[in-house]
PDB file of C-alpha atoms and ligand atoms in Angstrom:
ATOM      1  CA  UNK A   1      22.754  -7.849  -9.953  1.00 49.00           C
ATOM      2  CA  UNK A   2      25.835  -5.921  -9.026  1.00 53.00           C
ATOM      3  CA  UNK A   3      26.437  -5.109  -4.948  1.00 63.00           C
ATOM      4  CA  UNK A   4      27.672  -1.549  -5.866  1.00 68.00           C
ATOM      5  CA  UNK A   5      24.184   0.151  -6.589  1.00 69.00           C
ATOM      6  CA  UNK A   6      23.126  -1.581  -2.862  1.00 75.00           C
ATOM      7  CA  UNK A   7      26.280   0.006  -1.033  1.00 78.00           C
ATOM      8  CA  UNK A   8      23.794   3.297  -0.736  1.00 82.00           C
ATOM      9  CA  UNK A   9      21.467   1.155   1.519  1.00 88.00           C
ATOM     10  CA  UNK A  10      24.261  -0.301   3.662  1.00 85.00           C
ATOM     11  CA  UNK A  11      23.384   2.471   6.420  1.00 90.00           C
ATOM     12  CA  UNK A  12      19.993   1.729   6.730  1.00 94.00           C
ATOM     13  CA  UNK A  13      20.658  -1.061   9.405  1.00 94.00           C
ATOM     14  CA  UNK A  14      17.199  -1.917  10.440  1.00 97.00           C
ATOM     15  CA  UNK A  15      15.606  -2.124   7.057  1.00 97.00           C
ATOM     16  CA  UNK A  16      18.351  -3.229   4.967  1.00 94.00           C
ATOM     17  CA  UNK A  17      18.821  -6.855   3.804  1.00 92.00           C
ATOM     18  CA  UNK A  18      21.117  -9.158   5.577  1.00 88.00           C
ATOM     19  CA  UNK A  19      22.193 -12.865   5.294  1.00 85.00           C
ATOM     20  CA  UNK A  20      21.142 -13.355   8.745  1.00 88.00           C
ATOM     21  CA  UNK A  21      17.417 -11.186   7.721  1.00 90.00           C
ATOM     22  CA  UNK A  22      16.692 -11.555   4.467  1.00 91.00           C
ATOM     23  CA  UNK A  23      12.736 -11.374   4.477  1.00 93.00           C
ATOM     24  CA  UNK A  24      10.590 -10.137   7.363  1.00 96.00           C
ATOM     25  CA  UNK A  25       6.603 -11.194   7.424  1.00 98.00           C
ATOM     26  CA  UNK A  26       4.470  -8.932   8.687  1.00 98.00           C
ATOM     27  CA  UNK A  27       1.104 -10.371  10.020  1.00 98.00           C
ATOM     28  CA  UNK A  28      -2.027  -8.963  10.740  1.00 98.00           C
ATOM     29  CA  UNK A  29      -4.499 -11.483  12.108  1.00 96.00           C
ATOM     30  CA  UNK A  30      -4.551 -14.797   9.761  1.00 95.00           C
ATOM     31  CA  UNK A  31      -2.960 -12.386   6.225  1.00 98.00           C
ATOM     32  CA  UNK A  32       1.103 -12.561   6.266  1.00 98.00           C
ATOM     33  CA  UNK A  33       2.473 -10.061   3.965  1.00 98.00           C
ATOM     34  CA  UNK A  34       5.757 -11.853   2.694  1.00 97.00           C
ATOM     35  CA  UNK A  35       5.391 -14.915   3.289  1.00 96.00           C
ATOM     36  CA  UNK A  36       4.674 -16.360  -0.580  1.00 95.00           C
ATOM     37  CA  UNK A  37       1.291 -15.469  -1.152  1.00 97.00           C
ATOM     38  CA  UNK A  38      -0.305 -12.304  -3.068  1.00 98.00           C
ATOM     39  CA  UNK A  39      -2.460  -9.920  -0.433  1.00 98.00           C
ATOM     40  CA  UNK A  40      -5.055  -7.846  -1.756  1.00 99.00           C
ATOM     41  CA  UNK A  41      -6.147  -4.652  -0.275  1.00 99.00           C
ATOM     42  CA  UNK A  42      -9.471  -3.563  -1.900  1.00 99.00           C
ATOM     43  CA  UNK A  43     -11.695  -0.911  -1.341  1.00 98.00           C
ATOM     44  CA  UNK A  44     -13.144   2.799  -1.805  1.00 98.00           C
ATOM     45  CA  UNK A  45     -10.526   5.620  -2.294  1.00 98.00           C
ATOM     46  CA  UNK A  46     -13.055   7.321   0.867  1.00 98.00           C
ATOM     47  CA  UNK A  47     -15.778   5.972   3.115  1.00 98.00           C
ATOM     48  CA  UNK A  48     -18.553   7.878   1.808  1.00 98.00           C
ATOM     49  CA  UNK A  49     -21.470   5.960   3.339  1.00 98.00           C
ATOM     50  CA  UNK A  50     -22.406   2.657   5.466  1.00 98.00           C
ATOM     51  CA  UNK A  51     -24.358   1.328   2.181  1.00 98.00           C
ATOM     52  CA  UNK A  52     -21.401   2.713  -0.233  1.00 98.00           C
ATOM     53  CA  UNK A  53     -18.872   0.852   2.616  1.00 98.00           C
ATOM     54  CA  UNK A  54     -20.973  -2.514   2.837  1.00 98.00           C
ATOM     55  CA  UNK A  55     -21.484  -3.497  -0.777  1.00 98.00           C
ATOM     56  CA  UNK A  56     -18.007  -2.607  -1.674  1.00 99.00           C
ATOM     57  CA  UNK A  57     -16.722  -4.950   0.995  1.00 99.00           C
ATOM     58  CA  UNK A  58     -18.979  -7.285   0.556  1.00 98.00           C
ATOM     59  CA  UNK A  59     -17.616  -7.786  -3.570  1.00 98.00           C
ATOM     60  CA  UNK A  60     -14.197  -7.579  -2.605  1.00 99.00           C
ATOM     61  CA  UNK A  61     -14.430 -10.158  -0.209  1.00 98.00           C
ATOM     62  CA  UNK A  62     -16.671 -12.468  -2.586  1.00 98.00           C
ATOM     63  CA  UNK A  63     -13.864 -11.805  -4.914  1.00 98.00           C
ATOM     64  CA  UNK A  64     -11.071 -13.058  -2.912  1.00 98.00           C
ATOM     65  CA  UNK A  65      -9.523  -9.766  -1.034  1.00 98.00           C
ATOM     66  CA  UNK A  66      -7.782 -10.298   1.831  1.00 98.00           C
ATOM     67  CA  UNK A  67      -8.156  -6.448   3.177  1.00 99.00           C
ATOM     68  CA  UNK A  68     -10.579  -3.760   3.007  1.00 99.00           C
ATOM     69  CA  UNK A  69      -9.313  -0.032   2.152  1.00 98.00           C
ATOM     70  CA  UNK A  70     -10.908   3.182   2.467  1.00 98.00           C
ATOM     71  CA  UNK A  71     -10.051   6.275   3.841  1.00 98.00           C
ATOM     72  CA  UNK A  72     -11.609   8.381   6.854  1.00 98.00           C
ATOM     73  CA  UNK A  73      -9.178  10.864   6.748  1.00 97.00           C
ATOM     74  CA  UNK A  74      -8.374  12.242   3.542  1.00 93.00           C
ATOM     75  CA  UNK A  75      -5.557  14.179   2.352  1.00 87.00           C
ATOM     76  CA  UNK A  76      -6.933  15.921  -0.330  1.00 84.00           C
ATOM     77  CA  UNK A  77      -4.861  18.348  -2.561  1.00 85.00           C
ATOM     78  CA  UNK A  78      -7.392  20.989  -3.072  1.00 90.00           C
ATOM     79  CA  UNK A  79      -9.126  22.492   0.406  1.00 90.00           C
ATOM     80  CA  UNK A  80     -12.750  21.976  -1.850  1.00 91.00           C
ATOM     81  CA  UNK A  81     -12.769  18.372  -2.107  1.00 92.00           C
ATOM     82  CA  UNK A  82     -14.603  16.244   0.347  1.00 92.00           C
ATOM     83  CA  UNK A  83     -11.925  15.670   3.509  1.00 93.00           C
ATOM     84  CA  UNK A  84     -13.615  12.304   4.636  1.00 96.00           C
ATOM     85  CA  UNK A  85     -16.248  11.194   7.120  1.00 97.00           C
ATOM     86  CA  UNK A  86     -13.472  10.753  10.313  1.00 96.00           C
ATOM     87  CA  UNK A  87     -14.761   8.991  13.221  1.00 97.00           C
ATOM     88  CA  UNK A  88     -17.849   8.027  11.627  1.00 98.00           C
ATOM     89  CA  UNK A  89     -16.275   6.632   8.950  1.00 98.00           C
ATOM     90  CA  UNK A  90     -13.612   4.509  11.050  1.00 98.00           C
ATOM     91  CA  UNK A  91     -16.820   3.298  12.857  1.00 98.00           C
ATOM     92  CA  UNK A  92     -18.140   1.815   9.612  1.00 98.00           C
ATOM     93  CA  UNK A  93     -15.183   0.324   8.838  1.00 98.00           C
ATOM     94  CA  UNK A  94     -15.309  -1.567  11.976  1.00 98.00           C
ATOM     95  CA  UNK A  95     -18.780  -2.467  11.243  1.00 98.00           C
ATOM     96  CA  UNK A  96     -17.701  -3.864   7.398  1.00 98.00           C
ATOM     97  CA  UNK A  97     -14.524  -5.800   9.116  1.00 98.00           C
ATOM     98  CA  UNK A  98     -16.938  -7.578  11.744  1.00 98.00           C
ATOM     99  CA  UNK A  99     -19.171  -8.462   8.871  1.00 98.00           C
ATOM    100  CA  UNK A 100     -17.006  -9.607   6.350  1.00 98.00           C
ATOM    101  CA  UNK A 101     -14.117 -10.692   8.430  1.00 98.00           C
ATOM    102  CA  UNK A 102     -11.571  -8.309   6.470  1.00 98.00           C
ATOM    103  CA  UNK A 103      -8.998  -7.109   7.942  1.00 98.00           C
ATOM    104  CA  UNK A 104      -8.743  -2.958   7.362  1.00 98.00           C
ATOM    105  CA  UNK A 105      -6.231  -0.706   6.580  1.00 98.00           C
ATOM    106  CA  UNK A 106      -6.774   3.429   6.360  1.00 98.00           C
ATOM    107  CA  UNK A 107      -4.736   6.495   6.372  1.00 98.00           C
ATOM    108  CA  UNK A 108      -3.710   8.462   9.705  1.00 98.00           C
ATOM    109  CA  UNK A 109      -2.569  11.862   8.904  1.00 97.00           C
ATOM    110  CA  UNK A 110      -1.889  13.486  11.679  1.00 96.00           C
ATOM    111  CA  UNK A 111      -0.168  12.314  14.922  1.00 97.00           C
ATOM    112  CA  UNK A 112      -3.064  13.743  17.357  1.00 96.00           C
ATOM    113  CA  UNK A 113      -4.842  10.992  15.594  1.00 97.00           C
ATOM    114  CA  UNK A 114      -2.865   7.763  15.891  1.00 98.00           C
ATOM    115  CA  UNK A 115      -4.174   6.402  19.140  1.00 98.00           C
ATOM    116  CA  UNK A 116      -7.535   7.033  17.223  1.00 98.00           C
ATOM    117  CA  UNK A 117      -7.339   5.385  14.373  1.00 98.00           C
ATOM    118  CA  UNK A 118      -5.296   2.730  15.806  1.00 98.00           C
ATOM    119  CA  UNK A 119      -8.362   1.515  17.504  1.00 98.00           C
ATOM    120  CA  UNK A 120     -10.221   0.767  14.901  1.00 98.00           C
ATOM    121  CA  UNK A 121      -7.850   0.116  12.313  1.00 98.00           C
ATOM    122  CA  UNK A 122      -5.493  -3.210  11.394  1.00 98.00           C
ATOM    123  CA  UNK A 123      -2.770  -1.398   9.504  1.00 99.00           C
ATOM    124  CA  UNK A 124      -1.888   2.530   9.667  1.00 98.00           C
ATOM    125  CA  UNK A 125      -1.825   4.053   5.774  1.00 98.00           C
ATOM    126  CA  UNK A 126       0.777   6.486   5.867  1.00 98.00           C
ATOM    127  CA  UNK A 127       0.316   8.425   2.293  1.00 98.00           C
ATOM    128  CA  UNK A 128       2.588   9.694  -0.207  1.00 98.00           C
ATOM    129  CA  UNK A 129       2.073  13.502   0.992  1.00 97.00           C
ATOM    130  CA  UNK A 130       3.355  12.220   4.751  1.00 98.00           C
ATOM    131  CA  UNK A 131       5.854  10.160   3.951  1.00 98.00           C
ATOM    132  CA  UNK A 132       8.229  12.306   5.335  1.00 98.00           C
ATOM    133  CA  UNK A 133       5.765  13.427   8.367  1.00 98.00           C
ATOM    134  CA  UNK A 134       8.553  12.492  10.654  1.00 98.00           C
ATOM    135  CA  UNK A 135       6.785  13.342  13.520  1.00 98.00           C
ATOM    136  CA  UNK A 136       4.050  11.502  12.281  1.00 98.00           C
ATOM    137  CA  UNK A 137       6.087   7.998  11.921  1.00 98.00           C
ATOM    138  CA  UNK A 138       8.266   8.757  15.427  1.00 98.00           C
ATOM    139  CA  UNK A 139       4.481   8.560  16.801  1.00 98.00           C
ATOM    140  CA  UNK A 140       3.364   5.761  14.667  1.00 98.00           C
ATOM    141  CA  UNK A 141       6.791   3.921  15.988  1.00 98.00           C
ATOM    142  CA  UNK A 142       4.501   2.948  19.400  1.00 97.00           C
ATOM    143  CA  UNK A 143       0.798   2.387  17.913  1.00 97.00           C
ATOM    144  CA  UNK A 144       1.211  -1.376  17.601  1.00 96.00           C
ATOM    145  CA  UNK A 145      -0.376  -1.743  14.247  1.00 98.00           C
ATOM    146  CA  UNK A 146       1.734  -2.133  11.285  1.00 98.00           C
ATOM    147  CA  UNK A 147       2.424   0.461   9.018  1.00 99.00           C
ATOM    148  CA  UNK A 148       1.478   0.437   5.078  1.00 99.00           C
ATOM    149  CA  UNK A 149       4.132   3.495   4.013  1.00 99.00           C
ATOM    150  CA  UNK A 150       3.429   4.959   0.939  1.00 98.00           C
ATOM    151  CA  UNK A 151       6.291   6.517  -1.359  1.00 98.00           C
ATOM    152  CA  UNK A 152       6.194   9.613  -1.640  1.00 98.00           C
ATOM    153  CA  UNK A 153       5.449  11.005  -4.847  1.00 97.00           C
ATOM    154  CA  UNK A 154       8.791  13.245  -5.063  1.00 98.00           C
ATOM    155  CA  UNK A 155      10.669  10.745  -3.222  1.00 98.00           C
ATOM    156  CA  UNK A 156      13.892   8.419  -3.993  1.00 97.00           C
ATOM    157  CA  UNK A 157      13.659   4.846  -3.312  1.00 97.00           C
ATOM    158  CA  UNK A 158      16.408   5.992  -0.337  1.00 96.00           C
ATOM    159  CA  UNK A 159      13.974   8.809   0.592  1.00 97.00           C
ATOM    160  CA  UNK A 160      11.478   5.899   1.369  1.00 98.00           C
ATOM    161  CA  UNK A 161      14.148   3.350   3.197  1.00 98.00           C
ATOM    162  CA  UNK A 162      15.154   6.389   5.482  1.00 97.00           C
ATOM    163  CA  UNK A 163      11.192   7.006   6.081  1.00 98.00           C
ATOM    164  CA  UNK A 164      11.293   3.671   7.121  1.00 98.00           C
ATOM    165  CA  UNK A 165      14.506   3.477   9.291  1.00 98.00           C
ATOM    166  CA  UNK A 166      13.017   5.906  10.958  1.00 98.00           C
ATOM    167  CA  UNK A 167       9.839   4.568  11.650  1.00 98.00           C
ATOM    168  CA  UNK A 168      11.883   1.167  12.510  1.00 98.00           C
ATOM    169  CA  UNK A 169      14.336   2.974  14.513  1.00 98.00           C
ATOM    170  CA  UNK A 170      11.111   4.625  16.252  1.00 98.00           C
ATOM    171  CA  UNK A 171       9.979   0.863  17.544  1.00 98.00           C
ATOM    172  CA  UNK A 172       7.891  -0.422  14.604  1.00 98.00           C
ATOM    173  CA  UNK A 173       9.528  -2.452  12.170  1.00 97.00           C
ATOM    174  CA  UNK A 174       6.162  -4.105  10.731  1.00 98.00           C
ATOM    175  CA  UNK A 175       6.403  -1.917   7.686  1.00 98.00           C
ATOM    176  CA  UNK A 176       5.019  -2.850   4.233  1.00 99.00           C
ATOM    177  CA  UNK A 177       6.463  -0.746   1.420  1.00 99.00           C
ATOM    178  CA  UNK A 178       4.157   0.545  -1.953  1.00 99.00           C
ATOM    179  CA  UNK A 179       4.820   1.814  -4.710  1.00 99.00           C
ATOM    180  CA  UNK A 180       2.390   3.874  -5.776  1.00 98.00           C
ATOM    181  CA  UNK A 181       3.884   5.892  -8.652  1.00 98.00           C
ATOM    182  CA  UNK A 182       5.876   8.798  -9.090  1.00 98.00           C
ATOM    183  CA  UNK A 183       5.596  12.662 -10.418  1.00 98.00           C
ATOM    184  CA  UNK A 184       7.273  12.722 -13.896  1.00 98.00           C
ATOM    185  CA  UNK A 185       6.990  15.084 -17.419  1.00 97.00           C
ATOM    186  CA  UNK A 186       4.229  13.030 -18.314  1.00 96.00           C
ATOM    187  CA  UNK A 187       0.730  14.441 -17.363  1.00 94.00           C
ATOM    188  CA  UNK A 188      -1.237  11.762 -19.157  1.00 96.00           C
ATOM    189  CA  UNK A 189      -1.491   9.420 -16.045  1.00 97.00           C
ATOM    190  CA  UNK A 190      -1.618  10.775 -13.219  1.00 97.00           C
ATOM    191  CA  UNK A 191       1.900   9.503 -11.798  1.00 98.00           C
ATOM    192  CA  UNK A 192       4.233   7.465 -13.757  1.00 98.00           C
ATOM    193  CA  UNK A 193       4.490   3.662 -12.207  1.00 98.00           C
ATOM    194  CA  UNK A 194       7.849   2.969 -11.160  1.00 98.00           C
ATOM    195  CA  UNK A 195       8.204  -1.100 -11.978  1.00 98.00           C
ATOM    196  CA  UNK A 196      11.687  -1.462 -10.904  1.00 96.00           C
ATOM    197  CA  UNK A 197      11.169  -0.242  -7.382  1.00 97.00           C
ATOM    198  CA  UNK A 198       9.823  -3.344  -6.792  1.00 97.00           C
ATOM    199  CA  UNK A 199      12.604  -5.860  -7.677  1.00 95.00           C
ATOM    200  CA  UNK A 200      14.533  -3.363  -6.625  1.00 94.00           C
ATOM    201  CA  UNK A 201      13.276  -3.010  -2.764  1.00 96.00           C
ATOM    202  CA  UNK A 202      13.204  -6.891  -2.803  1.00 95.00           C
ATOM    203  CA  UNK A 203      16.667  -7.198  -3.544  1.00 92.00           C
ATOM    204  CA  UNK A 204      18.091  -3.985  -0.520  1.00 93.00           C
ATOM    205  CA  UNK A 205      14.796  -4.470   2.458  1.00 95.00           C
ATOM    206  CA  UNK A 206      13.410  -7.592   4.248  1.00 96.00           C
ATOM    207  CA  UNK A 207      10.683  -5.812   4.387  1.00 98.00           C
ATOM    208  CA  UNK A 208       7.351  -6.893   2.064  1.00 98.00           C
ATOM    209  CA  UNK A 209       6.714  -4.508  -0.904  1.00 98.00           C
ATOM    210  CA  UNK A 210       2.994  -3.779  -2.250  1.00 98.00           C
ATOM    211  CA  UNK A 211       1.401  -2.132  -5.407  1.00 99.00           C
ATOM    212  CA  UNK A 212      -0.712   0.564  -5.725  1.00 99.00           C
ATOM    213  CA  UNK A 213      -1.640   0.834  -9.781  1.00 98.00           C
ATOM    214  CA  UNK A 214      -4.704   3.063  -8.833  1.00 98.00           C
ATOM    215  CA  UNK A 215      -2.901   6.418  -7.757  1.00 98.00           C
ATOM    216  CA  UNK A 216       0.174   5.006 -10.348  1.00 98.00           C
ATOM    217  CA  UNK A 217      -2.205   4.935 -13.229  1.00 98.00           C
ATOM    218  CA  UNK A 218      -5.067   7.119 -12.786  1.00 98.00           C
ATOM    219  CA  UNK A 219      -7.382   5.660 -15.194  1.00 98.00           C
ATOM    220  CA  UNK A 220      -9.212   2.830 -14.096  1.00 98.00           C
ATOM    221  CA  UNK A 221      -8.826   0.914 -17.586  1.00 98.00           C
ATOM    222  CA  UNK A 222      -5.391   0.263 -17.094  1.00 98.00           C
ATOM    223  CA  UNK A 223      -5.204  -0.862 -13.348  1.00 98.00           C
ATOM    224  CA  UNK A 224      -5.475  -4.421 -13.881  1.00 98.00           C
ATOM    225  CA  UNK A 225      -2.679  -4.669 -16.325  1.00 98.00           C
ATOM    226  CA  UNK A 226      -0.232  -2.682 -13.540  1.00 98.00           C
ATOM    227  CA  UNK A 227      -1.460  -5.092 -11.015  1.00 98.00           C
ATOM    228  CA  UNK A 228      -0.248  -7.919 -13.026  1.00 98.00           C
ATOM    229  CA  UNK A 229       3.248  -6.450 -14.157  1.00 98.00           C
ATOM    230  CA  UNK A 230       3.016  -5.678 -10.199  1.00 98.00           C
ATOM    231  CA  UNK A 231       2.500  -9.540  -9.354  1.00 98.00           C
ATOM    232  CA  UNK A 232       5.283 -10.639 -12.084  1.00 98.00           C
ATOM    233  CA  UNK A 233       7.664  -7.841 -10.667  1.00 98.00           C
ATOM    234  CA  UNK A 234       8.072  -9.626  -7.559  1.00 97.00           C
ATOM    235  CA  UNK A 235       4.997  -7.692  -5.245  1.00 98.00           C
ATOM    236  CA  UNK A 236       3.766  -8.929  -2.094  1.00 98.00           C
ATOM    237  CA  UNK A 237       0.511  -7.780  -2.982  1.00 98.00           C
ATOM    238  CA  UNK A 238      -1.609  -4.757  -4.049  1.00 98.00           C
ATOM    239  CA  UNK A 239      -3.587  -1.851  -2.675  1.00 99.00           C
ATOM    240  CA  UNK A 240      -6.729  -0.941  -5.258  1.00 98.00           C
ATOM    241  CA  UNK A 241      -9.614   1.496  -5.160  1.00 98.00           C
ATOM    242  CA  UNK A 242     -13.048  -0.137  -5.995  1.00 99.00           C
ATOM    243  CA  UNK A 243     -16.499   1.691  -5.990  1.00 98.00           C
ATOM    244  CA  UNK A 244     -20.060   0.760  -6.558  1.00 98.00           C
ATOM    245  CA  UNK A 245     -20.691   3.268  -8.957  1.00 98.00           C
ATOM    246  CA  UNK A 246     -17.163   4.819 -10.096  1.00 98.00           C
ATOM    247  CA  UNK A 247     -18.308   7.861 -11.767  1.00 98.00           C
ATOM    248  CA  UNK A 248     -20.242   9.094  -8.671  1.00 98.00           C
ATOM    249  CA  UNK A 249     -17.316   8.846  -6.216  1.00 98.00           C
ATOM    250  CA  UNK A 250     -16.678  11.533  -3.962  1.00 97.00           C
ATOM    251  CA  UNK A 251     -12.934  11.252  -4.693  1.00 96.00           C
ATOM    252  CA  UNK A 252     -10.495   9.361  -7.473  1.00 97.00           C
ATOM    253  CA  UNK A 253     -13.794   7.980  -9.151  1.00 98.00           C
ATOM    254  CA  UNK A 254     -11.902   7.870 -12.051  1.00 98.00           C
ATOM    255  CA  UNK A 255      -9.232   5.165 -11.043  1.00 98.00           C
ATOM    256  CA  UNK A 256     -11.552   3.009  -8.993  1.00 98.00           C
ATOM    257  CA  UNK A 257     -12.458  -0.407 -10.642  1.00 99.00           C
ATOM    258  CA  UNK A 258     -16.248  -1.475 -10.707  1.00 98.00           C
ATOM    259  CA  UNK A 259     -17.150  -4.765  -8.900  1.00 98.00           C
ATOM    260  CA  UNK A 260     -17.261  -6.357 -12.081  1.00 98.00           C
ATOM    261  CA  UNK A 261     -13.654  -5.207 -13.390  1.00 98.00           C
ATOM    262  CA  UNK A 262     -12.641  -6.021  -9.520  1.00 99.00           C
ATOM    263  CA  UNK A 263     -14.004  -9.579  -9.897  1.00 98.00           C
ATOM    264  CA  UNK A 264     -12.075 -10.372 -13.313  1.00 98.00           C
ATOM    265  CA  UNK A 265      -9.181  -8.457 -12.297  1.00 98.00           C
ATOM    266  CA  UNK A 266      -8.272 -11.021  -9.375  1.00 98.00           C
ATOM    267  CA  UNK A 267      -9.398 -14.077 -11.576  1.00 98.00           C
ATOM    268  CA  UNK A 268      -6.932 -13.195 -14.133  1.00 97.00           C
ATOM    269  CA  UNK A 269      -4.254 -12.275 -11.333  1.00 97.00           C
ATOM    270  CA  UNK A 270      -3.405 -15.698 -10.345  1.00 95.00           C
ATOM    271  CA  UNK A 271      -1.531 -16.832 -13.298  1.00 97.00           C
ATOM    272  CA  UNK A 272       0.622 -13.447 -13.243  1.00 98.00           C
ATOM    273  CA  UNK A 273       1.418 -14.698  -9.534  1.00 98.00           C
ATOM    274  CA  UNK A 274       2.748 -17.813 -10.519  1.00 97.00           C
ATOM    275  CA  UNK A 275       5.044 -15.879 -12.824  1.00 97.00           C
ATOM    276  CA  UNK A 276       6.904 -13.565 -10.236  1.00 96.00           C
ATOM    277  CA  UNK A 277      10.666 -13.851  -9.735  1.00 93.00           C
ATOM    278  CA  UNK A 278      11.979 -16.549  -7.586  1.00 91.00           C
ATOM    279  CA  UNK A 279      13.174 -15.720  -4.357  1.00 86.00           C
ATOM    280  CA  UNK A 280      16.235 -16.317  -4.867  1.00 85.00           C
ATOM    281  CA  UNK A 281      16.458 -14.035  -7.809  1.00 88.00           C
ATOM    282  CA  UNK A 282      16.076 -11.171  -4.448  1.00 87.00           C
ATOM    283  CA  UNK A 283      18.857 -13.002  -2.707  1.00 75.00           C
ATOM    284  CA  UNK A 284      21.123 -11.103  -4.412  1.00 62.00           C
ATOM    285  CA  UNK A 285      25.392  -9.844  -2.860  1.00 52.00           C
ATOM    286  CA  UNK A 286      24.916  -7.679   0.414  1.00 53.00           C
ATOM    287  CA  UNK A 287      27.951  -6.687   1.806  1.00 48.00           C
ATOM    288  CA  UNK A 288      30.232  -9.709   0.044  1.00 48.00           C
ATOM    289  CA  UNK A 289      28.340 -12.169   0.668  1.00 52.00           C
ATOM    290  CA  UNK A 290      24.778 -13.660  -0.109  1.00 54.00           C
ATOM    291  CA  UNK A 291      21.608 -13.122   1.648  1.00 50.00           C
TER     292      UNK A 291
HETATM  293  C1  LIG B   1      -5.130   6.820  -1.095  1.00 63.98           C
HETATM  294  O1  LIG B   1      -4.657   5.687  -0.881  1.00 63.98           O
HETATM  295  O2  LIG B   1      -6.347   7.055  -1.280  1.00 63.98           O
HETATM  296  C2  LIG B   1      -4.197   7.965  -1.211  1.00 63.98           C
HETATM  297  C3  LIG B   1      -4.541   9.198  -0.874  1.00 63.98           C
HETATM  298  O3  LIG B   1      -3.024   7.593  -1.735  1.00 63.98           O
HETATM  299  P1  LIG B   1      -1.644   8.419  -1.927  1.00 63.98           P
HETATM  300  O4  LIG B   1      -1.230   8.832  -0.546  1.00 63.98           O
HETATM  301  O5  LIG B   1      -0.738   7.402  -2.542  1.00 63.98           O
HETATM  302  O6  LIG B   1      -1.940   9.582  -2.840  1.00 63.98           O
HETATM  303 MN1  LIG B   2      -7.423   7.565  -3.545  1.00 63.98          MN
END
């Protein structure tokens, strides 16, 4: 790959690739995001209840997950849809990790609510509508979690390193990256999955870069096959909503995978694993010389 197309990264000095930095792993309990193998987030789109909550994490972690989603705080984009359970549901989630061992990551949305959700959570979500929520990251720079930070769903590729400079520049480098699809002409999924980011973000950040072909795709059918072109693309791993009953989900029923599609989905990922780009296929020119 050519060094010109990077030169519009050079400024971002705490996220950028170096030779001396080339990959950073970000670890939460025994998971390490970038360190070789595939993490899998799984989970509800929301917490709806402690017996939706359970059996969910209970299959994803038969399954093989590594992480349990689901949100508590929900930024919906009409004021009519169901806005999450809050507290109550960030207590359930810390009653599904200490059953199942999973580690959990959910979204914050507001900055008068990071020192909550940062006890009970293992990873702050930042989502697509906040990725710019500057406040929101300068507050997130001190809540010694890590940070899963969404792309926004308008935003450049550079509109998501500078969301992350800025988080890093705010004290909190331990930043994972997703793609999770972008607005386009197209209205037939719901945002159009933008593959190359992935290579792409591999090849300018240390940082680890995930997949999330639920809000990308929007139709639960194709989900696994993004997650794969995900895995051969180069991801660190995946984020992907699962429900016991899909079509009675109080949000994004239609994208979330049944336990049963859940279950084949990760038996079929491993051989896409084995097929992502070696690493040195990231270690591409910065700055004149390798990384
Ligand atoms: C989510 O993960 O449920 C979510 C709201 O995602 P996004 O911010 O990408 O829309
Ligand atoms: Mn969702």
């Amino acid at each position: 790959m050519s060094a010109k197309w990077q030169e519009q990264f050079s400024g971002f000095h705490r996220v950028r690739k170096t030779p001396e930095y080339a990959r950073s792993v970000v670890r939460v309990g025994d998971v390490s995001f970038g360190a070789g193998e595939f993490i899998v987030m799984a989970g509800p789109c929301s917490v709806e209840s402690e017996r939706q909550l359970m059996q969910t994490a209970e299959a994803v972690a038969a399954a093989g997950a590594h992480v349990l989603r689901g949100g508590a705080f929900k930024p919906r984009s009409s004021p009519y849809s169901f806005q999450g359970l809050g507290q109550e549901g960030l207590k359930l989630l810390a009653k599904a990790r200490e059953r199942t061992g999973l580690a959990i990551v959910t979204e914050v949305m507001s900055e008068s609510d990071v020192e909550l959700v940062a006890e009970y959570a293992d990873i702050m979500q930042v989502g697509s509508r906040n990725m710019e929520h500057f406040s929101l990251l300068e507050r997130l720079g001190s809540c010694a979690r890590p940070v899963l930070l969404k792309r926004g769903m308008v935003a450049t590729l550079h509109d998501l390193l500078r969301s992350a400079e800025c988080l890093a520049g705010a004290g909190n480098a331990n930043i994972l990256l997703c793609e999770r699809g972008i607005r386009t002409f197209d209205t037939v999924t719901r945002n159009t999955f933008d593959i190359a980011a992935v290579p792409l973000l591999k090849s300018v950040t240390h940082l680890p870069v995930i997949v999330d072909p639920s809000h990308a795709a929007g139709i639960r059918d194709l989900v696994p096959i993004l997650a794969r072109a995900g895995a051969v693309a180069g991801a660190d791993g995946l984020l992907v909503e699962v429900h016991p009953e899909p079509e009675k989900a109080l949000s994004d029923g239609e994208q979330s995978l049944t336990f049963e599609q859940f279950t084949a989905m990760m038996r079929d990922l491993e051989e896409y694993v084995r097929l992502a780009p070696k690493r040195a296929e990231f270690d591409v020119v910065v700055g004149g010389r390798r990384a």
